[in-house]
């Protein structure tokens, strides 16, 4: 496991230590958990975007006229 040195505002570090103490964990564990969730969420967003682009590319719908506000709200 690699070590990482961070520069953190003193007040923020104090708050992080208090939060870690309340959760019976360490600031190190809080940072590691945050980074894991951040990386996971980012990769899930990228996967979802790739799936969306794949679906959009395979869609066969198209409009032969430009849309207007009135035509979008027209009731049939």
Coordinates of N, CA and C in Angstrom, one line a residue:
X1 N 0.9 -1.2 0.0 CA 0.0 0.0 0.0 C 0.9 1.2 0.0
X2 N 0.5 2.2 -0.8 CA 1.3 3.5 -0.9 C 0.9 4.5 0.2
X3 N 1.9 5.3 0.5 CA 1.6 6.4 1.4 C 1.4 7.7 0.6
X4 N 0.6 8.6 1.1 CA 0.2 9.8 0.5 C 0.3 10.9 1.5
X5 N 1.0 12.0 1.1 CA 1.0 13.2 1.9 C 0.1 14.3 1.4
X6 N -0.7 14.8 2.2 CA -1.7 15.8 1.8 C -1.5 17.1 2.6
X7 N -1.7 18.2 2.0 CA -1.7 19.5 2.6 C -3.2 19.9 2.9
X8 N -3.6 19.9 4.1 CA -5.0 20.2 4.5 C -5.1 21.3 5.5
X9 N -6.0 22.2 5.3 CA -6.3 23.3 6.2 C -6.4 22.7 7.7
X10 N -5.9 23.4 8.6 CA -5.9 22.9 10.0 C -7.3 22.8 10.5
X11 N -8.2 23.7 10.2 CA -9.6 23.6 10.7 C -10.3 22.4 10.0
X12 N -10.0 22.1 8.8 CA -10.6 21.0 8.1 C -10.1 19.7 8.7
X13 N -8.8 19.6 9.0 CA -8.2 18.4 9.6 C -8.8 18.2 11.0
X14 N -9.0 19.2 11.7 CA -9.6 19.1 13.0 C -11.0 18.5 12.9
X15 N -11.8 19.0 12.0 CA -13.2 18.5 11.7 C -13.1 17.1 11.3
X16 N -12.2 16.7 10.4 CA -12.1 15.3 9.9 C -11.7 14.4 11.1
X17 N -10.8 14.8 12.0 CA -10.5 14.0 13.1 C -11.7 13.8 14.0
X18 N -12.4 14.9 14.2 CA -13.6 14.7 15.1 C -14.7 13.8 14.4
X19 N -14.8 13.9 13.1 CA -15.8 13.0 12.4 C -15.3 11.6 12.5
X20 N -14.0 11.4 12.3 CA -13.4 10.0 12.4 C -13.6 9.4 13.8
X21 N -13.4 10.3 14.8 CA -13.6 9.8 16.2 C -15.0 9.4 16.4
X22 N -16.0 10.2 15.9 CA -17.4 9.8 16.1 C -17.7 8.5 15.4
X23 N -17.1 8.2 14.3 CA -17.3 7.0 13.5 C -16.4 5.9 13.9
X24 N -15.6 6.1 15.0 CA -14.7 5.1 15.5 C -13.8 4.6 14.4
X25 N -13.2 5.5 13.6 CA -12.3 5.2 12.5 C -11.2 6.2 12.5
X26 N -10.4 6.2 11.5 CA -9.3 7.2 11.3 C -9.5 8.1 10.2
X27 N -8.8 9.2 10.2 CA -8.9 10.1 9.0 C -8.4 9.4 7.8
X28 N -7.3 8.6 7.9 CA -6.8 7.8 6.8 C -7.9 7.0 6.2
X29 N -8.7 6.3 7.0 CA -9.8 5.4 6.5 C -10.9 6.3 5.9
X30 N -11.1 7.4 6.4 CA -12.1 8.3 5.8 C -11.7 8.8 4.4
X31 N -10.4 9.1 4.3 CA -9.9 9.6 3.0 C -9.9 8.4 2.0
X32 N -9.5 7.3 2.4 CA -9.4 6.1 1.6 C -10.8 5.7 1.1
X33 N -11.8 5.8 2.0 CA -13.2 5.5 1.6 C -13.8 6.5 0.6
X34 N -13.4 7.8 0.9 CA -13.9 8.8 0.0 C -13.3 8.6 -1.4
X35 N -12.0 8.3 -1.5 CA -11.4 8.1 -2.8 C -12.0 6.9 -3.5
X36 N -12.2 5.8 -2.8 CA -12.8 4.6 -3.4 C -14.2 4.9 -4.0
X37 N -15.0 5.7 -3.2 CA -16.4 6.0 -3.7 C -16.3 7.0 -4.9
X38 N -15.3 7.9 -4.8 CA -15.2 8.9 -5.9 C -14.8 8.1 -7.2
X39 N -13.8 7.3 -7.1 CA -13.4 6.5 -8.3 C -14.5 5.6 -8.8
X40 N -15.2 4.9 -8.0 CA -16.3 4.1 -8.4 C -17.4 4.8 -9.0
X41 N -17.8 6.0 -8.5 CA -18.9 6.8 -9.0 C -18.5 7.3 -10.4
X42 N -17.2 7.8 -10.5 CA -16.8 8.3 -11.8 C -16.8 7.2 -12.9
X43 N -16.3 6.0 -12.5 CA -16.3 4.9 -13.5 C -17.7 4.5 -13.9
X44 N -18.6 4.5 -12.9 CA -20.0 4.2 -13.2 C -20.7 5.2 -14.1
X45 N -20.3 6.5 -13.9 CA -20.9 7.6 -14.8 C -20.3 7.4 -16.2
X46 N -19.0 7.1 -16.3 CA -18.5 6.9 -17.7 C -19.1 5.7 -18.4
X47 N -19.3 4.6 -17.7 CA -20.0 3.4 -18.2 C -21.4 3.8 -18.7
X48 N -22.1 4.5 -17.9 CA -23.5 4.9 -18.2 C -23.5 5.8 -19.4
X49 N -22.6 6.7 -19.5 CA -22.5 7.6 -20.7 C -22.2 6.8 -21.9
X50 N -21.3 5.8 -21.8 CA -20.9 5.0 -23.0 C -22.2 4.2 -23.4
X51 N -22.9 3.6 -22.5 CA -24.1 2.9 -22.8 C -25.2 3.8 -23.5
X52 N -25.3 5.0 -22.9 CA -26.2 6.0 -23.5 C -25.9 6.3 -25.0
X53 N -24.6 6.6 -25.2 CA -24.1 6.9 -26.5 C -24.3 5.7 -27.5
X54 N -24.2 4.5 -27.0 CA -24.4 3.3 -27.8 C -25.9 3.2 -28.2
X55 N -26.7 3.4 -27.2 CA -28.2 3.4 -27.5 C -28.6 4.5 -28.5
X56 N -28.1 5.7 -28.3 CA -28.4 6.9 -29.1 C -27.9 6.6 -30.5
X57 N -26.7 6.0 -30.7 CA -26.2 5.7 -32.0 C -27.1 4.7 -32.8
X58 N -27.7 3.8 -32.0 CA -28.5 2.7 -32.7 C -29.9 3.1 -32.9
X59 N -30.3 4.3 -32.3 CA -31.7 4.7 -32.5 C -32.0 5.2 -33.9
X60 N -33.2 4.9 -34.4 CA -33.5 5.2 -35.8 C -34.6 6.3 -35.8
X61 N -34.7 7.1 -34.8 CA -35.6 8.2 -34.8 C -35.0 9.5 -35.3
X62 N -35.7 10.2 -36.1 CA -35.1 11.5 -36.6 C -36.3 12.4 -36.8
X63 N -36.0 13.7 -36.9 CA -37.1 14.7 -37.2 C -36.7 15.3 -38.5
X64 N -37.7 15.5 -39.4 CA -37.5 16.1 -40.7 C -37.7 17.6 -40.6
X65 N -38.2 18.1 -39.5 CA -38.4 19.5 -39.3 C -37.8 20.0 -38.0
X66 N -37.3 21.3 -38.0 CA -36.8 21.8 -36.7 C -38.0 21.9 -35.7
X67 N -37.6 21.8 -34.5 CA -38.6 21.9 -33.4 C -38.8 23.3 -33.0
X68 N -40.1 23.6 -32.6 CA -40.4 24.9 -32.0 C -41.0 24.7 -30.7
X69 N -41.0 25.7 -29.9 CA -41.6 25.6 -28.5 C -43.1 25.2 -28.7
X70 N -43.8 25.8 -29.6 CA -45.2 25.5 -29.8 C -45.4 24.1 -30.2
X71 N -44.6 23.6 -31.1 CA -44.8 22.2 -31.6 C -44.5 21.2 -30.6
X72 N -43.6 21.5 -29.7 CA -43.2 20.6 -28.6 C -44.3 20.5 -27.6
X73 N -45.1 21.5 -27.4 CA -46.2 21.5 -26.4 C -47.6 21.3 -27.1
X74 N -47.6 21.0 -28.3 CA -48.8 20.8 -29.0 C -49.5 19.5 -28.6
X75 N -50.8 19.5 -28.3 CA -51.5 18.4 -27.8 C -52.3 17.8 -29.0
X76 N -52.2 16.5 -29.1 CA -53.0 15.8 -30.2 C -54.0 14.9 -29.6

